[in-house]
CSV table of C-alpha atoms and ligand atoms in Angstrom, one decimal:
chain,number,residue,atom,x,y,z
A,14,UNK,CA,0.0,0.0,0.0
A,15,UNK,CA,1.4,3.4,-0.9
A,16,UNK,CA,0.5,5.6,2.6
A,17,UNK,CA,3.5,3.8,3.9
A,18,UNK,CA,5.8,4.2,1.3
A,19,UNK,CA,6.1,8.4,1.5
A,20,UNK,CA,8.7,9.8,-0.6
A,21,UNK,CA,10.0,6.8,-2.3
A,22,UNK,CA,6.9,5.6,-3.4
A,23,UNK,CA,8.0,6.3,-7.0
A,24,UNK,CA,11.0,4.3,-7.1
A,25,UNK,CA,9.8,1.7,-5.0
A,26,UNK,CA,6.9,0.6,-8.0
A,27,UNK,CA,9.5,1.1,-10.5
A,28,UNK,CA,11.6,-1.0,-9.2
A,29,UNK,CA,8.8,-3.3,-8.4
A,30,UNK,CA,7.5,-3.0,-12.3
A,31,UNK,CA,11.8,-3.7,-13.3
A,32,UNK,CA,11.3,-6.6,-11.0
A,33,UNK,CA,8.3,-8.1,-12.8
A,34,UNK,CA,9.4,-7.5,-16.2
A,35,UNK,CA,13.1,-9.0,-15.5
A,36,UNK,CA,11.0,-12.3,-13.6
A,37,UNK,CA,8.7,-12.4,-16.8
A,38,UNK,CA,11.7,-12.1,-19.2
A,39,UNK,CA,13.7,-14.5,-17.0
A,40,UNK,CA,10.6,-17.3,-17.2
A,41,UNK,CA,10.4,-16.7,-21.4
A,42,UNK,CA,14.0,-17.4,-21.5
A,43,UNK,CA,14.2,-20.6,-19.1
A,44,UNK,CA,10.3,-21.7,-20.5
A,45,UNK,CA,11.7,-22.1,-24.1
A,46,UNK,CA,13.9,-25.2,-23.2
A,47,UNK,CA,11.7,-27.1,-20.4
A,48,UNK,CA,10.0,-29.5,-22.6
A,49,UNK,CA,13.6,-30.6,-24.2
A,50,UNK,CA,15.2,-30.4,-20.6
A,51,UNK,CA,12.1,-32.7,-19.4
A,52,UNK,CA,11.3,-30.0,-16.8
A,53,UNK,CA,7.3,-30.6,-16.8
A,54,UNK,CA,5.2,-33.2,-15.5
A,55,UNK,CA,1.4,-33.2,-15.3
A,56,UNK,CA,-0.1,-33.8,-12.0
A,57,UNK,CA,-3.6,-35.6,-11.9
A,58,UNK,CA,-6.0,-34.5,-9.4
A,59,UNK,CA,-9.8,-36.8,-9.2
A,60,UNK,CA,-12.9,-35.6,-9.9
A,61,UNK,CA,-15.4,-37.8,-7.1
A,62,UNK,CA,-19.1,-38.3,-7.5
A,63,UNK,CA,-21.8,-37.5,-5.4
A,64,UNK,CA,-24.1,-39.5,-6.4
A,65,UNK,CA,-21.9,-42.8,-5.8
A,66,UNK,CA,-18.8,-41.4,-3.9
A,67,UNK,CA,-16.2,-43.1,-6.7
A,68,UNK,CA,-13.5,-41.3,-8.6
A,69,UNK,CA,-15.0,-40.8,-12.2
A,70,UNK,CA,-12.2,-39.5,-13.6
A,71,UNK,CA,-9.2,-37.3,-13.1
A,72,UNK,CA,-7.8,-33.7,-14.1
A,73,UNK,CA,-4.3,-32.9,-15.4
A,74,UNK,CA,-2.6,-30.1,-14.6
A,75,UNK,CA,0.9,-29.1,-15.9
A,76,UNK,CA,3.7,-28.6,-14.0
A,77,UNK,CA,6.7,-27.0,-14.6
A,78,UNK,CA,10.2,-27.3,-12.3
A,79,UNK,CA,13.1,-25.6,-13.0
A,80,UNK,CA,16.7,-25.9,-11.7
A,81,UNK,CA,16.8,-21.8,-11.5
A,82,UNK,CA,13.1,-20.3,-11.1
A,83,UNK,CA,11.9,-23.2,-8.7
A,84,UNK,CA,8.4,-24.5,-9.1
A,85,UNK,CA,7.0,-21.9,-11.8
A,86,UNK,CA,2.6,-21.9,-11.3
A,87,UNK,CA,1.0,-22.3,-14.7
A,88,UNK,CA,-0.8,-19.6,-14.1
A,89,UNK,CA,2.2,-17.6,-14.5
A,90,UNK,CA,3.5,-19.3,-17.7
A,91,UNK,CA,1.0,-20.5,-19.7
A,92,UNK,CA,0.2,-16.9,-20.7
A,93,UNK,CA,3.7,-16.6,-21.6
A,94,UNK,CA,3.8,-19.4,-23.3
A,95,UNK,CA,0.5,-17.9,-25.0
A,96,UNK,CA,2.3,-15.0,-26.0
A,97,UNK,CA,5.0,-16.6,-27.5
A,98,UNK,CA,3.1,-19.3,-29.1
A,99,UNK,CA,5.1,-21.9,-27.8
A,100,UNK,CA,1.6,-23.4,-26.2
A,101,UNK,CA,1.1,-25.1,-28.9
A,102,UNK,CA,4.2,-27.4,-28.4
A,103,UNK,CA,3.1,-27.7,-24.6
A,104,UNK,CA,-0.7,-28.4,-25.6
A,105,UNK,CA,0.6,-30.9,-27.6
A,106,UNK,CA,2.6,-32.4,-25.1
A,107,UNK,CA,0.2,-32.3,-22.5
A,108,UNK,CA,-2.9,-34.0,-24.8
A,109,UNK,CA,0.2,-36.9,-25.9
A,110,UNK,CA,1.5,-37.2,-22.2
A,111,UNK,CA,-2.2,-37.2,-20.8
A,112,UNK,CA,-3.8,-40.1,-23.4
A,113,UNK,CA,-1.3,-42.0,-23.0
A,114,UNK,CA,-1.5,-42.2,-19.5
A,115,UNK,CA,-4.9,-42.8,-19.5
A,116,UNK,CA,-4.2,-45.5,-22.3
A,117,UNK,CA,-1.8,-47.0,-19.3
A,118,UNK,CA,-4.8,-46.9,-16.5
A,119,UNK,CA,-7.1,-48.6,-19.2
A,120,UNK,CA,-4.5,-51.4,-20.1
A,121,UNK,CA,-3.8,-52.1,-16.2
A,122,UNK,CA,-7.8,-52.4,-15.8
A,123,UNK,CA,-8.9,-49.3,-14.7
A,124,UNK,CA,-10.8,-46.7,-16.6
A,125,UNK,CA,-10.1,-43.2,-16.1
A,126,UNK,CA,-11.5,-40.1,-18.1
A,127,UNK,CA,-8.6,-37.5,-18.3
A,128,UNK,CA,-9.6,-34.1,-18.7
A,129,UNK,CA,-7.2,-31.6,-20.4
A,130,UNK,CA,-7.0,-28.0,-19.8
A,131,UNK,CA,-6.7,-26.2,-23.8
A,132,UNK,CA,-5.8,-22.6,-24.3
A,133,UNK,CA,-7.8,-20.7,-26.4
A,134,UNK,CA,-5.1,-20.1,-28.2
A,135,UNK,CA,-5.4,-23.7,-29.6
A,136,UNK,CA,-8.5,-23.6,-30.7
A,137,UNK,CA,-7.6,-20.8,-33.2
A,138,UNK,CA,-4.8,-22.7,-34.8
A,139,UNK,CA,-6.1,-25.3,-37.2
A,140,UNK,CA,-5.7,-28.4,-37.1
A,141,UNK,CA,-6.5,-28.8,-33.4
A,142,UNK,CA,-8.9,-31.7,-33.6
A,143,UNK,CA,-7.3,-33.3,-36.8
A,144,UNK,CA,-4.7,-34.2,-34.1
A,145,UNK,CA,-6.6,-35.2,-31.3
A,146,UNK,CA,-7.9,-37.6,-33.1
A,147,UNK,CA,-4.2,-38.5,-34.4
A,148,UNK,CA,-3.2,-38.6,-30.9
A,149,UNK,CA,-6.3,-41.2,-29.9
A,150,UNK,CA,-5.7,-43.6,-31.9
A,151,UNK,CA,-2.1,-43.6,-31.8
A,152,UNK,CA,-2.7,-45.0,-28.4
A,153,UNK,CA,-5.9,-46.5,-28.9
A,154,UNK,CA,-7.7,-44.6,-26.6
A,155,UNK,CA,-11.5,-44.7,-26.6
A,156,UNK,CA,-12.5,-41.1,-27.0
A,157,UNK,CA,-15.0,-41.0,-24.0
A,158,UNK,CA,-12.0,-41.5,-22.0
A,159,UNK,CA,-11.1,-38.0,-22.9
A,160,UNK,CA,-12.0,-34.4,-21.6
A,161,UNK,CA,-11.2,-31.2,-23.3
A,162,UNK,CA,-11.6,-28.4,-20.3
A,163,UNK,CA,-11.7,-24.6,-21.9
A,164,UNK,CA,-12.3,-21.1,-20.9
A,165,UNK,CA,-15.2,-18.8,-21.4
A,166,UNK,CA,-12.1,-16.4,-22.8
A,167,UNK,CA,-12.2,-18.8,-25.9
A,168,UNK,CA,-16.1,-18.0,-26.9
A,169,UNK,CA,-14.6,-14.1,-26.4
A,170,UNK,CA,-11.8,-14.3,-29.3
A,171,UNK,CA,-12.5,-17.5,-31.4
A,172,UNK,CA,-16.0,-18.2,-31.4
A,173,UNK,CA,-16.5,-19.6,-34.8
A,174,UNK,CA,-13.6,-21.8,-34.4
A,175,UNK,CA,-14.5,-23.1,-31.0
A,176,UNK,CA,-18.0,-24.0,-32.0
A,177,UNK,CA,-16.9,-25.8,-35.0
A,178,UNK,CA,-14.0,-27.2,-32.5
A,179,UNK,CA,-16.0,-28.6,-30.2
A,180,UNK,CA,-18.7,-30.2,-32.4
A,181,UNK,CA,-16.5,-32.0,-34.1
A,182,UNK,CA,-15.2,-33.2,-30.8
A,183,UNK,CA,-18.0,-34.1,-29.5
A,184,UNK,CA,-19.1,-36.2,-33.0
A,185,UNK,CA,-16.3,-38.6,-32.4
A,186,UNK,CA,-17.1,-38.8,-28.4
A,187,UNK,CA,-14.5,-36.9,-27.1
A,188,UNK,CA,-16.5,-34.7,-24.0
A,189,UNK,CA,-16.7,-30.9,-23.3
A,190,UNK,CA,-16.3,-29.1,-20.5
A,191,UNK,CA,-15.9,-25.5,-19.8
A,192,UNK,CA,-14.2,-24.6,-17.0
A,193,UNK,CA,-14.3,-21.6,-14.1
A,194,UNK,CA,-18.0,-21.3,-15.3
A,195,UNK,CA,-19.1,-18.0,-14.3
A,196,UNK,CA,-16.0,-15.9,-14.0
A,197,UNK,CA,-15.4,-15.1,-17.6
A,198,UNK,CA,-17.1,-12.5,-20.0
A,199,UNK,CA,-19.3,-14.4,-19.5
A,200,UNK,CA,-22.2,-14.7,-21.7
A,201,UNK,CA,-25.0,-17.3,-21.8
A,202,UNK,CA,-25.6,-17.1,-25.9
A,203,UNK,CA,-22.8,-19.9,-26.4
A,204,UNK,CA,-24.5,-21.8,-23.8
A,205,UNK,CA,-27.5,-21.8,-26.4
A,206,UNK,CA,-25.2,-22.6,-29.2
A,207,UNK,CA,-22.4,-24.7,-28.4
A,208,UNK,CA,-21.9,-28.6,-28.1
A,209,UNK,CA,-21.2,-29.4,-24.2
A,210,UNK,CA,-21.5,-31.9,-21.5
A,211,UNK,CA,-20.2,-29.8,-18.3
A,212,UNK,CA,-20.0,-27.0,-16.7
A,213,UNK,CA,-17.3,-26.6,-13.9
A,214,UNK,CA,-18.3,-24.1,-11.5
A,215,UNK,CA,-15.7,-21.7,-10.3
A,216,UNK,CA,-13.7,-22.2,-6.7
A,217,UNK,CA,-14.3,-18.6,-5.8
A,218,UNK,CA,-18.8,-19.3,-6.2
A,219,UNK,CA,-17.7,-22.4,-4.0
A,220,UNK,CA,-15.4,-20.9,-1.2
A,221,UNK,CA,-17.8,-19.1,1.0
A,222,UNK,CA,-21.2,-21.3,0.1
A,223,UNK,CA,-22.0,-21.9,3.7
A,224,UNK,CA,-21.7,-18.7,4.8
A,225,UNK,CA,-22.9,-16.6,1.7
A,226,UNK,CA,-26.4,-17.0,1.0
A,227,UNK,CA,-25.7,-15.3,-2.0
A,228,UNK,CA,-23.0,-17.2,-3.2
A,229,UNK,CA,-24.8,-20.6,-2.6
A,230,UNK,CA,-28.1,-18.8,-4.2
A,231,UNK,CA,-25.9,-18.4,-7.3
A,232,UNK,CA,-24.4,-22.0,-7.0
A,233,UNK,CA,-28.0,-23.7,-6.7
A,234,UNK,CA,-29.1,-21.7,-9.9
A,235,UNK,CA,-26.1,-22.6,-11.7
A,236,UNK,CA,-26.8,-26.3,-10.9
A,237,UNK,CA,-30.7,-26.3,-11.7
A,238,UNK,CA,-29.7,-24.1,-15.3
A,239,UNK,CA,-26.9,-27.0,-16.0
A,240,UNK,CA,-29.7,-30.0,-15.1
A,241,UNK,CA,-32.0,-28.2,-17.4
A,242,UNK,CA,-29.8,-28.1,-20.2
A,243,UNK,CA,-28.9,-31.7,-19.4
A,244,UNK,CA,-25.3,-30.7,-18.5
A,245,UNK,CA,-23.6,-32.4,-15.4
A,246,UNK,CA,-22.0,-30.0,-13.3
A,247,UNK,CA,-18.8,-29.9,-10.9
A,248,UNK,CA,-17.7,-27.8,-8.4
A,249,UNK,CA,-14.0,-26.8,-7.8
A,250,UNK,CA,-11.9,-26.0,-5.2
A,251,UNK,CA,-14.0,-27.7,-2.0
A,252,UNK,CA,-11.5,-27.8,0.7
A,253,UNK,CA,-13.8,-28.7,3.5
A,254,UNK,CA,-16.6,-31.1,4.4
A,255,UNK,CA,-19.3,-28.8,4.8
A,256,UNK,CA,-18.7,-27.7,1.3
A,257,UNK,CA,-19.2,-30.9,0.2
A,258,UNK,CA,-22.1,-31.8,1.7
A,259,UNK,CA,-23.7,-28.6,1.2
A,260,UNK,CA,-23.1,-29.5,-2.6
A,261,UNK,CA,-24.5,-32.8,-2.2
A,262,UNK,CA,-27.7,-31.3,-1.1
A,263,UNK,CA,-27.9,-28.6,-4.0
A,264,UNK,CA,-27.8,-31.2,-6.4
A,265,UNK,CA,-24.2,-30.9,-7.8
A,266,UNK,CA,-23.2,-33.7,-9.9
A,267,UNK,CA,-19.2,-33.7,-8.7
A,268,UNK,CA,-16.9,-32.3,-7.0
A,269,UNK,CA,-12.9,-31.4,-6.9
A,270,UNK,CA,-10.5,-30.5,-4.5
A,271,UNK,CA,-7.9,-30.5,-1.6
A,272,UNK,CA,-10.3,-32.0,0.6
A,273,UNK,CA,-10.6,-35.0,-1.5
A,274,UNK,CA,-6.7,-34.9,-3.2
A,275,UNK,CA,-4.4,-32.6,-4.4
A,276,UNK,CA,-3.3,-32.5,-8.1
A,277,UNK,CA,-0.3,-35.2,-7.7
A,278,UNK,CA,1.8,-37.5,-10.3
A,279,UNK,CA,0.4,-40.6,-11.9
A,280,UNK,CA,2.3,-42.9,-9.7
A,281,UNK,CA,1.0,-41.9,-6.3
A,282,UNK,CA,-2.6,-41.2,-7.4
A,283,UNK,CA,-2.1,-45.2,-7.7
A,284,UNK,CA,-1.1,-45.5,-4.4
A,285,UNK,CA,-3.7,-43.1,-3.2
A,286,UNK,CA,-7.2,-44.4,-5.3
A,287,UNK,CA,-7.8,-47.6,-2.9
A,288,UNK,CA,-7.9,-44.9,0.2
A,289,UNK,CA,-10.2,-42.4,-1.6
A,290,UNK,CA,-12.2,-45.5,-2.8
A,291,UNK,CA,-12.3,-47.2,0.9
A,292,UNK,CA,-13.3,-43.1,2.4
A,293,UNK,CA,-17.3,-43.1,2.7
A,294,UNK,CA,-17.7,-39.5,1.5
A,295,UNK,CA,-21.2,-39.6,0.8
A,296,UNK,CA,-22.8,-40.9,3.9
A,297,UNK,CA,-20.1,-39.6,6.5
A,298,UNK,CA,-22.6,-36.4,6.2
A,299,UNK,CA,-25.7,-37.7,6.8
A,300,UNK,CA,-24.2,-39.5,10.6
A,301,UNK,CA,-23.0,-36.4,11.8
B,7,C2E,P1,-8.1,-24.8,-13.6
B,7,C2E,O1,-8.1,-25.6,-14.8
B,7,C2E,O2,-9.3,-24.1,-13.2
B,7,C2E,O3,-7.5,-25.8,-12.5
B,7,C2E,C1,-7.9,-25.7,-11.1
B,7,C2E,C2,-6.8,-25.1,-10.3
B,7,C2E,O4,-7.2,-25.1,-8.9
B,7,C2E,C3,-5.5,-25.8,-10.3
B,7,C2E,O5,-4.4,-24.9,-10.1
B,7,C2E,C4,-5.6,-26.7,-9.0
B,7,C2E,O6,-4.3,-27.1,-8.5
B,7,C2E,C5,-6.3,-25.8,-8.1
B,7,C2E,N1,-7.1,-26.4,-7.1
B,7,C2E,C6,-7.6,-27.7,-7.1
B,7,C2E,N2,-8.3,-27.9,-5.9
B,7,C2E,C7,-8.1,-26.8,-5.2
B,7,C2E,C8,-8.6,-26.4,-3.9
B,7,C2E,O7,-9.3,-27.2,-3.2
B,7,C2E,N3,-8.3,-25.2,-3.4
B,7,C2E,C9,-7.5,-24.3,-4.2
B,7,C2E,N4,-7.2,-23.1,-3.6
B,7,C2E,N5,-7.1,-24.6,-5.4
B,7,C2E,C10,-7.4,-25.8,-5.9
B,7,C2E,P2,-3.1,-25.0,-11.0
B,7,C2E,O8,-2.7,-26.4,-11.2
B,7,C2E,O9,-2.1,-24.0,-10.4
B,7,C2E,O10,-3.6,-24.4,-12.4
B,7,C2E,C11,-4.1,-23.1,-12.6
B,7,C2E,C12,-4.6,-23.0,-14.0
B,7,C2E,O11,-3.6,-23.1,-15.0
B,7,C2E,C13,-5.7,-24.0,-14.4
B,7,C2E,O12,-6.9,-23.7,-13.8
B,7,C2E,C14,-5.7,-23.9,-15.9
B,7,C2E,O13,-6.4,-22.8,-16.3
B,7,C2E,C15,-4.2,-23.6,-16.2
B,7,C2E,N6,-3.6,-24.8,-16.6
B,7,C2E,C16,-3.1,-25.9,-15.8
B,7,C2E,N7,-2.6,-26.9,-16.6
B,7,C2E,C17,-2.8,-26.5,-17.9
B,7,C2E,C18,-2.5,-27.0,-19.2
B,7,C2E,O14,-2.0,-28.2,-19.3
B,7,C2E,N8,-2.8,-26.3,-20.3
B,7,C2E,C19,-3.4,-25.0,-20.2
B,7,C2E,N9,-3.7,-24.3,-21.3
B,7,C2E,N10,-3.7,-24.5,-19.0
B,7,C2E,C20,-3.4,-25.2,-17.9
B,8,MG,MG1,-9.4,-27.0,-15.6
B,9,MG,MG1,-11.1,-24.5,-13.2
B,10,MG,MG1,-9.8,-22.1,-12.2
């Protein structure tokens, strides 16, 4: 806050601002060689039913560690990585890495739906779906088993490709989702137009739903518009049990988040699926 900064308020912000720029530059430079230095992983994070209490499928969510910067958020390289255009190298590395480990869960007997976060970016470069469908069959994946997770920001600058995007999707059986429902510019026409199967309601409608009225007001309309539209409908970021519960009682289809497991690599969401499969998260409510 500036009150307490006085007189060297000025060079105190532009030394912040030089700060920022030089991290941002310093993240472009290191970004460009992660995928050849095998600096990113994707972590997978489950998506549990209410209705029966299983995992029904999982999220992956890219991560990137370098020897320099640390652990870098993707929320502060992937619009880098947008600006440069390099996300379409680490789209493409995400949709290969992600099928084929849901290719590995279906070989070893267990069928998991992957959902992948896409840029919008992607969708305005052709040829998007042309290799999805490359990708699929390359390791034999049935396309149910896949989710494509995007933005409202993608109705906002690509519209006509989206829509054409995602019904072409949606023909050969991959699923839709679009993702922090609610938050974007957001406007319901797509809703009337486009080809979906979920809505993923935002962790900030979620956070406060049992003390807000108003928030959990807006998340019970958002669930009854998604039933009506024959849409199934998670909710993000639940951290506590109360949130849960108060989910399961306005209806909500799914839900995601620390309180169930934190995005986490392939190999220990092994380890950890009999545990969230032996935890009684639906009735555990109802006792208490
Ligand atoms: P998102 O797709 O909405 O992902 C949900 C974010 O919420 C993830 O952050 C996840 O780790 C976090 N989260 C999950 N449960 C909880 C919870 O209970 N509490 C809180 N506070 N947070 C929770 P993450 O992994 O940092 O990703 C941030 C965003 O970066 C994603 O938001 C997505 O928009 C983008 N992103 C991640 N992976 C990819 C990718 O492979 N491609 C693209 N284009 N974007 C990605
Ligand atoms: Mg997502
Ligand atoms: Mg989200
Ligand atoms: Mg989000």
């Amino acid at each position: 806050n500036s009150k307490d900064l006085g007189r060297n308020s000025w060079s105190y912000f532009s030394s912040e601002m030089h700060q920022r720029r030089q991290s941002r530059y310093l993240i472009g430079a290191h970004l460009q060689q992660a995928l050849q230095n095998n600096e990113m992983h994707l972590a997978y994070q489950p998506k549990l039913s209410l209705g029966t209490g299983e995992v029904v499928g999982v999220e992956a969510l890219l991560r990137w560690q370098n020897p320099e910067l640390g652990t870098v958020p993707p929320d502060q390289f992937v619009p880098l990585a947008e600006d440069s255009g390099q996300i379409h190298e680490i789209g493409d590395w995400v949709l290969e890495t992600a099928i084929g480990q849901a290719r590995r869960w279906e070989l070893s007997g267990r069928c998991i739906p992957v959902a992948v976060n896409l840029s919008a970016r992607q969708f305005q470069r052709e040829g998007l779906v042309a290799r999805i469908k490359q990708l699929l069959s390359k390791y034999s994946l049935d396309a149910s088993l896949l989710c494509v997770e995007l933005t409202e920001t993608c109705f906002l600058h690509s519209a006509e490709e989206t829509a054409l995007a995602l019904h072409e999707l949606r023909e050969h059986g991959v699923k839709v989702s679009i993702d922090d429902f609610g938050t974007g510019y957001s406007s319901l026409s797509y809703i009337r137009t486009m080809s979906l199967d979920q809505l993923k309601i935002d962790r900030s409608f979620v956070n406060n739903i049992n003390e807000a009225q108003r928030d959990r007001q807006l998340v019970s309309a958002m669930i009854a518009m998604s039933q009506a539209l024959g849409l199934s409908v998670v909710a993000e970021g639940v951290e506590t049990r109360e949130q849960l519960d108060m989910l399961r009682q306005l209806g909500c289809d799914e839900v995601q988040g620390y309180l169930i497991c934190r995005p986490i690599p392939a190999e220990e969401l092994d380890k950890v699926l009999p545990d969230l499969a032996g935890k009684n998260w639906i009735d555990a409510g109802e006792e208490r």
